[in-house]
Amino acid sequence: MIYLDSAATTFHKPPAVYRAVETAMRTCASPGRGGYAAAQAAERTVYRCRTLAAELFDCPPESVCFTSCATEGLNIAIRTLVRPGDRVVISGLEHNAVTRPLHAIGAVTEPVRVPLFSSDAWAEAFAGAVTKGTACVICTQVSNVFGAVLPIDRIAALCAERGIPLIVDASQAAGLLPVRLRAWKAAFVAMPGHKGLYGPQGTGMLLCGRMPQPLRFGGTGSLSAEQTMPDFLPDRLEAGTLNVPGIAGLGAGLRYVKALGRGGRLADERRMLIRAAAELRRLGASVWTGPSQTGVLSFCIPGVDPAEAAARFAERGIALRAGLHCAPLAHRTAGTFPAGTIRASVSSMTAPEDLTALVRTAKRLYF
């Protein structure tokens, strides 16, 4: 299989991730639940991952709270800051992990919509939208549909200057672009473990710049005599048994990302996609690209439903994602709603030959 769906999950992981998961399953019990060797091994495993994440993402270790995915982290962040009727400014590229919690709460959302790949236009539009009375700003760092990079440094500076809390969805950025909780003065930053951090599914982190309201209540291994959740992090958000094998794998993924570095990897991903985009456009496909873009490429075959096209590619061993990508707002902003697009997305495990095969198959099927 030629795998080009890394924006959903990096299916291919570094070998160290698989080994870490298995080792943890064989050697680790539950952290904070005992003084015996297996419990202490679990505590060390979790702590190593937490401190490495803190180093990579510019925050204190205790501010790193483990979640099951970015969606859980975003729900915690949103429910901490937003009340029914609150005005919330969001980018016009947000995922349903942002828009559905806001809808459920009854918030009044104001999407900012500008051309996809224009950093200056995004910054100016947010400056105009973020006014007095805004409860918070929620912004994806990178669009999961188009790979467009938003000027999060400028948006964060704007929010800090105006005293508006900021929630950043770093789902497509973590491991690829700088993520800086303290420098951004963000209220919260949410990320999954299974995408650009190369961890297993079922892992994620919420970086907390302020005290959150928990979604789950239960045992934490601390203050067990109390019936309220601890008022300190990370215990406040980590009720129940942690996914220690998943966190072990995530820790191995973080070490891989740290060793790999960000700049060269981003340049490699962009180089592959720029070449593929040019070749697809030359064939006659509609392609969405721009100067501020990561390794995510949306395209369409004229006259062909994206889901049908992706199914035909799958029959030939090429894994793509088609449709709305759980982000209908992004497609409304780009004018690709309701059919959506076909999305190809890469990782450090992707070879240039994989994109060559994509273009060759598209030519055979449709051009």
CSV table of C-alpha atoms in Angstrom, one decimal:
chain,number,residue,atom,x,y,z
A,1,MET,CA,0.0,0.0,0.0
A,2,ILE,CA,1.2,3.5,-0.9
A,3,TYR,CA,0.0,5.5,2.2
A,4,LEU,CA,-0.9,9.1,1.6
A,5,ASP,CA,-3.2,9.8,4.5
A,6,SER,CA,-0.8,11.0,7.2
A,7,ALA,CA,-3.0,14.0,8.1
A,8,ALA,CA,-5.4,11.4,9.5
A,9,THR,CA,-2.8,9.3,11.2
A,10,THR,CA,0.8,8.5,10.5
A,11,PHE,CA,0.2,4.8,9.8
A,12,HIS,CA,3.9,4.0,9.4
A,13,LYS,CA,5.7,4.6,12.7
A,14,PRO,CA,9.4,4.5,13.6
A,15,PRO,CA,10.4,1.0,14.9
A,16,ALA,CA,11.1,2.4,18.3
A,17,VAL,CA,7.5,3.3,18.8
A,18,TYR,CA,6.3,-0.3,18.3
A,19,ARG,CA,9.0,-1.5,20.7
A,20,ALA,CA,8.1,1.1,23.3
A,21,VAL,CA,4.5,0.1,23.3
A,22,GLU,CA,5.2,-3.6,23.7
A,23,THR,CA,7.8,-3.0,26.4
A,24,ALA,CA,5.4,-0.9,28.4
A,25,MET,CA,2.7,-3.6,28.1
A,26,ARG,CA,5.1,-6.2,29.5
A,27,THR,CA,6.7,-4.1,32.2
A,28,CYS,CA,4.4,-1.2,33.3
A,29,ALA,CA,1.5,-1.2,35.7
A,30,SER,CA,-0.4,2.0,36.6
A,31,PRO,CA,1.5,5.1,37.7
A,32,GLY,CA,0.7,6.5,41.1
A,33,ARG,CA,-1.0,3.4,42.2
A,34,GLY,CA,1.8,1.6,44.1
A,35,GLY,CA,5.4,1.6,45.2
A,36,TYR,CA,6.3,-1.7,43.5
A,37,ALA,CA,8.6,-2.0,40.5
A,38,ALA,CA,5.9,-2.2,37.8
A,39,ALA,CA,4.1,0.9,39.1
A,40,GLN,CA,7.4,2.8,39.4
A,41,ALA,CA,8.3,1.8,35.8
A,42,ALA,CA,5.0,3.3,34.6
A,43,GLU,CA,5.7,6.5,36.5
A,44,ARG,CA,9.1,6.9,34.9
A,45,THR,CA,7.7,6.2,31.5
A,46,VAL,CA,4.9,8.8,31.8
A,47,TYR,CA,7.3,11.4,33.3
A,48,ARG,CA,9.9,11.0,30.6
A,49,CYS,CA,7.2,11.6,27.9
A,50,ARG,CA,5.8,14.6,29.8
A,51,THR,CA,9.1,16.3,30.3
A,52,LEU,CA,10.1,15.7,26.7
A,53,ALA,CA,6.8,17.2,25.5
A,54,ALA,CA,7.4,20.2,27.8
A,55,GLU,CA,10.9,20.7,26.2
A,56,LEU,CA,9.5,20.5,22.7
A,57,PHE,CA,6.4,22.7,23.2
A,58,ASP,CA,7.7,25.5,25.5
A,59,CYS,CA,5.8,24.8,28.7
A,60,PRO,CA,6.3,23.4,32.3
A,61,PRO,CA,6.0,19.6,32.5
A,62,GLU,CA,3.0,19.8,34.8
A,63,SER,CA,1.1,21.8,32.1
A,64,VAL,CA,1.3,18.7,29.8
A,65,CYS,CA,-1.9,16.8,30.4
A,66,PHE,CA,-2.4,13.5,28.6
A,67,THR,CA,-5.7,13.0,26.6
A,68,SER,CA,-7.0,10.3,24.3
A,69,CYS,CA,-6.8,12.6,21.3
A,70,ALA,CA,-6.8,16.3,20.3
A,71,THR,CA,-10.6,16.3,20.2
A,72,GLU,CA,-10.8,15.5,24.0
A,73,GLY,CA,-8.3,18.3,24.7
A,74,LEU,CA,-10.3,20.8,22.6
A,75,ASN,CA,-13.5,19.9,24.4
A,76,ILE,CA,-11.8,20.5,27.7
A,77,ALA,CA,-10.4,23.8,26.6
A,78,ILE,CA,-13.6,25.0,25.0
A,79,ARG,CA,-15.8,24.0,28.0
A,80,THR,CA,-13.4,25.7,30.3
A,81,LEU,CA,-13.6,29.1,28.5
A,82,VAL,CA,-17.0,29.2,26.7
A,83,ARG,CA,-20.5,29.7,28.0
A,84,PRO,CA,-23.9,29.7,26.2
A,85,GLY,CA,-24.2,32.9,24.2
A,86,ASP,CA,-20.5,33.8,24.2
A,87,ARG,CA,-19.0,35.3,21.1
A,88,VAL,CA,-16.1,33.2,19.9
A,89,VAL,CA,-13.9,34.1,16.9
A,90,ILE,CA,-12.6,31.1,15.0
A,91,SER,CA,-10.7,30.6,11.7
A,92,GLY,CA,-12.8,29.6,8.7
A,93,LEU,CA,-10.7,26.4,8.6
A,94,GLU,CA,-11.7,24.8,11.8
A,95,HIS,CA,-12.4,21.1,12.3
A,96,ASN,CA,-15.6,19.7,13.7
A,97,ALA,CA,-13.6,19.0,16.9
A,98,VAL,CA,-13.9,22.8,17.4
A,99,THR,CA,-17.2,23.7,15.8
A,100,ARG,CA,-19.3,20.9,17.3
A,101,PRO,CA,-18.4,21.6,20.9
A,102,LEU,CA,-19.2,25.3,20.3
A,103,HIS,CA,-22.5,24.4,18.8
A,104,ALA,CA,-23.4,22.1,21.7
A,105,ILE,CA,-22.6,24.8,24.2
A,106,GLY,CA,-24.7,27.4,22.3
A,107,ALA,CA,-21.8,29.8,21.5
A,108,VAL,CA,-22.1,32.5,18.9
A,109,THR,CA,-19.3,31.8,16.4
A,110,GLU,CA,-17.8,34.2,14.0
A,111,PRO,CA,-15.6,32.5,11.4
A,112,VAL,CA,-12.8,34.5,9.8
A,113,ARG,CA,-12.6,33.7,6.1
A,114,VAL,CA,-9.9,34.9,3.8
A,115,PRO,CA,-7.9,33.4,0.9
A,116,LEU,CA,-6.3,30.2,2.0
A,117,PHE,CA,-2.6,30.9,1.8
A,118,SER,CA,-2.3,34.6,2.6
A,119,SER,CA,-0.7,35.0,6.0
A,120,ASP,CA,-1.1,38.8,6.0
A,121,ALA,CA,-4.8,38.6,5.1
A,122,TRP,CA,-5.4,36.1,8.0
A,123,ALA,CA,-3.6,38.4,10.5
A,124,GLU,CA,-5.5,41.4,9.3
A,125,ALA,CA,-8.9,39.7,9.4
A,126,PHE,CA,-8.3,38.4,12.9
A,127,ALA,CA,-7.3,41.9,14.0
A,128,GLY,CA,-10.6,43.2,12.7
A,129,ALA,CA,-12.7,40.4,14.2
A,130,VAL,CA,-11.2,40.2,17.7
A,131,THR,CA,-12.9,42.9,19.5
A,132,LYS,CA,-14.1,43.7,23.0
A,133,GLY,CA,-16.7,41.2,24.1
A,134,THR,CA,-14.9,38.2,22.4
A,135,ALA,CA,-14.9,35.4,24.9
A,136,CYS,CA,-12.0,33.6,23.2
A,137,VAL,CA,-10.3,32.9,19.9
A,138,ILE,CA,-9.9,29.4,18.6
A,139,CYS,CA,-7.5,28.9,15.7
A,140,THR,CA,-6.0,25.9,13.9
A,141,GLN,CA,-2.3,26.3,13.2
A,142,VAL,CA,-2.5,24.3,10.0
A,143,SER,CA,-5.6,23.3,8.0
A,144,ASN,CA,-6.2,19.6,7.9
A,145,VAL,CA,-7.8,19.9,4.5
A,146,PHE,CA,-5.4,22.2,2.6
A,147,GLY,CA,-2.2,22.3,4.6
A,148,ALA,CA,-2.5,26.1,4.8
A,149,VAL,CA,-0.4,27.5,7.7
A,150,LEU,CA,-2.0,30.3,9.7
A,151,PRO,CA,0.2,33.1,11.2
A,152,ILE,CA,-0.3,31.8,14.7
A,153,ASP,CA,2.5,34.0,16.2
A,154,ARG,CA,0.8,37.1,15.0
A,155,ILE,CA,-2.7,36.0,16.1
A,156,ALA,CA,-1.3,35.0,19.5
A,157,ALA,CA,0.3,38.4,19.9
A,158,LEU,CA,-2.9,40.1,19.0
A,159,CYS,CA,-4.9,38.0,21.6
A,160,ALA,CA,-2.3,38.7,24.3
A,161,GLU,CA,-2.4,42.4,23.6
A,162,ARG,CA,-6.2,42.6,23.8
A,163,GLY,CA,-6.5,40.2,26.7
A,164,ILE,CA,-8.5,37.6,24.8
A,165,PRO,CA,-7.8,33.9,25.7
A,166,LEU,CA,-6.5,31.8,22.8
A,167,ILE,CA,-7.0,28.1,22.1
A,168,VAL,CA,-4.7,26.6,19.4
A,169,ASP,CA,-5.5,23.4,17.6
A,170,ALA,CA,-2.0,22.1,16.7
A,171,SER,CA,-3.2,18.8,15.3
A,172,GLN,CA,-1.5,19.2,12.0
A,173,ALA,CA,1.4,21.3,13.3
A,174,ALA,CA,2.8,19.5,16.3
A,175,GLY,CA,6.1,17.8,15.4
A,176,LEU,CA,6.4,19.8,12.1
A,177,LEU,CA,6.2,23.5,13.1
A,178,PRO,CA,7.1,25.3,16.3
A,179,VAL,CA,4.5,25.0,19.1
A,180,ARG,CA,5.1,27.5,21.9
A,181,LEU,CA,2.6,27.6,24.8
A,182,ARG,CA,4.5,30.2,26.8
A,183,ALA,CA,5.6,32.4,24.0
A,184,TRP,CA,2.1,32.5,22.6
A,185,LYS,CA,0.7,33.1,26.1
A,186,ALA,CA,-2.1,30.7,25.0
A,187,ALA,CA,-4.8,29.5,27.3
A,188,PHE,CA,-4.6,26.0,25.8
A,189,VAL,CA,-2.9,24.1,22.9
A,190,ALA,CA,-4.3,20.7,21.9
A,191,MET,CA,-2.6,18.1,19.8
A,192,PRO,CA,-3.0,14.4,19.0
A,193,GLY,CA,-0.2,11.9,19.5
A,194,HIS,CA,-0.8,9.8,16.4
A,195,LYS,CA,-0.1,12.3,13.6
A,196,GLY,CA,3.0,14.3,13.3
A,197,LEU,CA,4.3,13.0,16.7
A,198,TYR,CA,4.3,9.4,15.4
A,199,GLY,CA,2.7,8.0,18.5
A,200,PRO,CA,-0.1,5.4,18.7
A,201,GLN,CA,-3.8,6.2,18.2
A,202,GLY,CA,-5.6,6.9,21.4
A,203,THR,CA,-3.0,9.4,22.6
A,204,GLY,CA,-2.9,13.2,22.8
A,205,MET,CA,-1.9,16.1,24.9
A,206,LEU,CA,-3.5,19.3,26.2
A,207,LEU,CA,-1.0,22.0,27.1
A,208,CYS,CA,-2.5,24.2,29.7
A,209,GLY,CA,-1.7,27.9,30.1
A,210,ARG,CA,-4.5,28.2,32.7
A,211,MET,CA,-6.4,25.9,35.1
A,212,PRO,CA,-8.9,23.8,33.1
A,213,GLN,CA,-12.3,22.4,34.1
A,214,PRO,CA,-12.1,18.6,33.9
A,215,LEU,CA,-14.5,16.6,31.7
A,216,ARG,CA,-13.8,13.4,33.6
A,217,PHE,CA,-14.0,12.9,37.4
A,218,GLY,CA,-12.4,10.0,39.3
A,219,GLY,CA,-9.3,8.6,40.8
A,220,THR,CA,-6.0,10.3,40.2
A,221,GLY,CA,-3.8,8.6,42.8
A,222,SER,CA,-3.6,11.9,44.7
A,223,LEU,CA,-5.8,13.5,47.3
A,224,SER,CA,-7.9,10.3,47.4
A,225,ALA,CA,-9.8,11.4,50.6
A,226,GLU,CA,-11.3,14.4,48.8
A,227,GLN,CA,-14.4,14.3,46.6
A,228,THR,CA,-13.4,17.1,44.4
A,229,MET,CA,-10.8,16.9,41.7
A,230,PRO,CA,-7.3,18.1,42.5
A,231,ASP,CA,-6.8,21.8,41.9
A,232,PHE,CA,-3.3,21.2,40.4
A,233,LEU,CA,-2.0,19.9,37.1
A,234,PRO,CA,-1.7,17.4,35.6
A,235,ASP,CA,-3.8,15.5,38.1
A,236,ARG,CA,-6.9,17.7,37.5
A,237,LEU,CA,-7.3,16.3,34.0
A,238,GLU,CA,-5.9,12.8,34.4
A,239,ALA,CA,-8.7,10.9,36.1
A,240,GLY,CA,-8.7,7.1,35.7
A,241,THR,CA,-6.0,4.8,34.3
A,242,LEU,CA,-3.6,6.4,31.9
A,243,ASN,CA,-2.8,4.8,28.6
A,244,VAL,CA,0.7,3.9,29.6
A,245,PRO,CA,1.6,1.8,26.6
A,246,GLY,CA,0.3,4.6,24.3
A,247,ILE,CA,2.2,7.2,26.3
A,248,ALA,CA,5.4,5.0,26.0
A,249,GLY,CA,4.9,4.9,22.2
A,250,LEU,CA,4.2,8.6,22.2
A,251,GLY,CA,7.5,9.2,24.1
A,252,ALA,CA,9.4,7.3,21.5
A,253,GLY,CA,7.7,9.3,18.8
A,254,LEU,CA,8.7,12.5,20.5
A,255,ARG,CA,12.3,11.4,20.6
A,256,TYR,CA,12.1,10.5,16.9
A,257,VAL,CA,10.7,14.0,16.1
A,258,LYS,CA,13.4,15.7,18.2
A,259,ALA,CA,16.2,13.8,16.5
A,260,LEU,CA,14.7,14.4,13.0
A,261,GLY,CA,14.3,18.1,13.4
A,262,ARG,CA,11.6,20.3,11.9
A,263,GLY,CA,13.1,22.5,9.2
A,264,GLY,CA,14.5,19.8,6.9
A,265,ARG,CA,11.4,17.6,7.3
A,266,LEU,CA,9.0,20.4,6.4
A,267,ALA,CA,11.2,21.3,3.4
A,268,ASP,CA,11.2,17.7,2.2
A,269,GLU,CA,7.4,17.4,2.5
A,270,ARG,CA,6.8,20.7,0.6
A,271,ARG,CA,9.3,19.7,-2.1
A,272,MET,CA,7.4,16.5,-2.8
A,273,LEU,CA,4.0,18.0,-2.8
A,274,ILE,CA,4.9,21.0,-4.9
A,275,ARG,CA,6.2,18.7,-7.6
A,276,ALA,CA,3.1,16.5,-7.4
A,277,ALA,CA,0.8,19.5,-7.4
A,278,ALA,CA,2.5,20.9,-10.6
A,279,GLU,CA,2.2,17.5,-12.4
A,280,LEU,CA,-1.5,17.1,-11.3
A,281,ARG,CA,-2.3,20.6,-12.5
A,282,ARG,CA,-0.5,19.9,-15.8
A,283,LEU,CA,-2.8,16.9,-16.3
A,284,GLY,CA,-5.9,19.0,-15.7
A,285,ALA,CA,-6.7,18.5,-12.1
A,286,SER,CA,-7.8,21.3,-9.8
A,287,VAL,CA,-5.2,21.7,-7.1
A,288,TRP,CA,-5.0,23.9,-4.0
A,289,THR,CA,-1.5,25.1,-3.1
A,290,GLY,CA,0.2,28.2,-1.7
A,291,PRO,CA,3.4,29.6,-0.3
A,292,SER,CA,2.5,28.8,3.4
A,293,GLN,CA,1.7,25.1,3.2
A,294,THR,CA,2.7,21.9,4.9
A,295,GLY,CA,2.6,18.3,3.5
A,296,VAL,CA,-1.1,18.3,2.8
A,297,LEU,CA,-2.4,18.6,-0.7
A,298,SER,CA,-6.1,18.8,-1.8
A,299,PHE,CA,-7.1,18.2,-5.4
A,300,CYS,CA,-10.1,17.3,-7.5
A,301,ILE,CA,-10.5,15.5,-10.9
A,302,PRO,CA,-12.9,17.6,-13.0
A,303,GLY,CA,-16.3,15.9,-13.3
A,304,VAL,CA,-15.5,13.1,-10.9
A,305,ASP,CA,-16.8,12.8,-7.3
A,306,PRO,CA,-13.9,12.9,-4.9
A,307,ALA,CA,-15.1,9.9,-2.9
A,308,GLU,CA,-15.5,7.9,-6.1
A,309,ALA,CA,-12.0,8.9,-7.3
A,310,ALA,CA,-10.4,8.0,-3.9
A,311,ALA,CA,-12.1,4.6,-4.1
A,312,ARG,CA,-10.6,3.9,-7.5
A,313,PHE,CA,-7.1,5.0,-6.2
A,314,ALA,CA,-7.6,2.6,-3.3
A,315,GLU,CA,-8.3,-0.3,-5.6
A,316,ARG,CA,-4.8,0.4,-7.1
A,317,GLY,CA,-3.2,0.4,-3.7
A,318,ILE,CA,-3.0,4.2,-3.0
A,319,ALA,CA,-4.5,5.4,0.3
A,320,LEU,CA,-6.1,8.8,0.1
A,321,ARG,CA,-8.8,10.7,2.0
A,322,ALA,CA,-11.8,12.2,0.2
A,323,GLY,CA,-14.9,14.2,1.1
A,324,LEU,CA,-15.2,16.9,3.8
A,325,HIS,CA,-12.4,15.6,6.1
A,326,CYS,CA,-14.5,16.4,9.2
A,327,ALA,CA,-14.0,20.1,8.4
A,328,PRO,CA,-17.1,21.3,6.4
A,329,LEU,CA,-16.3,24.9,7.5
A,330,ALA,CA,-12.9,24.8,5.7
A,331,HIS,CA,-14.6,23.6,2.5
A,332,ARG,CA,-17.2,26.4,2.7
A,333,THR,CA,-14.4,28.9,3.1
A,334,ALA,CA,-12.5,27.4,0.1
A,335,GLY,CA,-15.6,26.9,-2.1
A,336,THR,CA,-15.3,23.1,-2.2
A,337,PHE,CA,-18.5,22.3,-0.3
A,338,PRO,CA,-20.4,20.0,-0.4
A,339,ALA,CA,-18.4,17.4,-2.4
A,340,GLY,CA,-15.1,18.2,-0.8
A,341,THR,CA,-11.7,17.3,-2.2
A,342,ILE,CA,-9.3,14.4,-2.5
A,343,ARG,CA,-6.5,14.8,0.0
A,344,ALA,CA,-3.0,13.5,-0.2
A,345,SER,CA,-0.8,14.0,2.9
A,346,VAL,CA,2.7,12.8,3.6
A,347,SER,CA,5.1,12.2,6.5
A,348,SER,CA,8.8,11.6,7.0
A,349,MET,CA,8.1,8.0,6.0
A,350,THR,CA,6.8,9.0,2.5
A,351,ALA,CA,9.1,8.5,-0.4
A,352,PRO,CA,9.1,10.8,-3.5
A,353,GLU,CA,8.2,7.7,-5.5
A,354,ASP,CA,4.9,7.5,-3.7
A,355,LEU,CA,3.8,10.8,-5.1
A,356,THR,CA,5.1,9.8,-8.5
A,357,ALA,CA,2.8,6.8,-8.3
A,358,LEU,CA,-0.1,9.0,-7.4
A,359,VAL,CA,0.4,11.2,-10.4
A,360,ARG,CA,0.9,8.2,-12.7
A,361,THR,CA,-2.2,6.5,-11.4
A,362,ALA,CA,-4.3,9.7,-11.9
A,363,LYS,CA,-3.1,10.0,-15.5
A,364,ARG,CA,-4.0,6.3,-16.2
A,365,LEU,CA,-7.4,6.7,-14.6
A,366,TYR,CA,-8.6,10.1,-15.8
A,367,PHE,CA,-6.4,11.8,-18.2
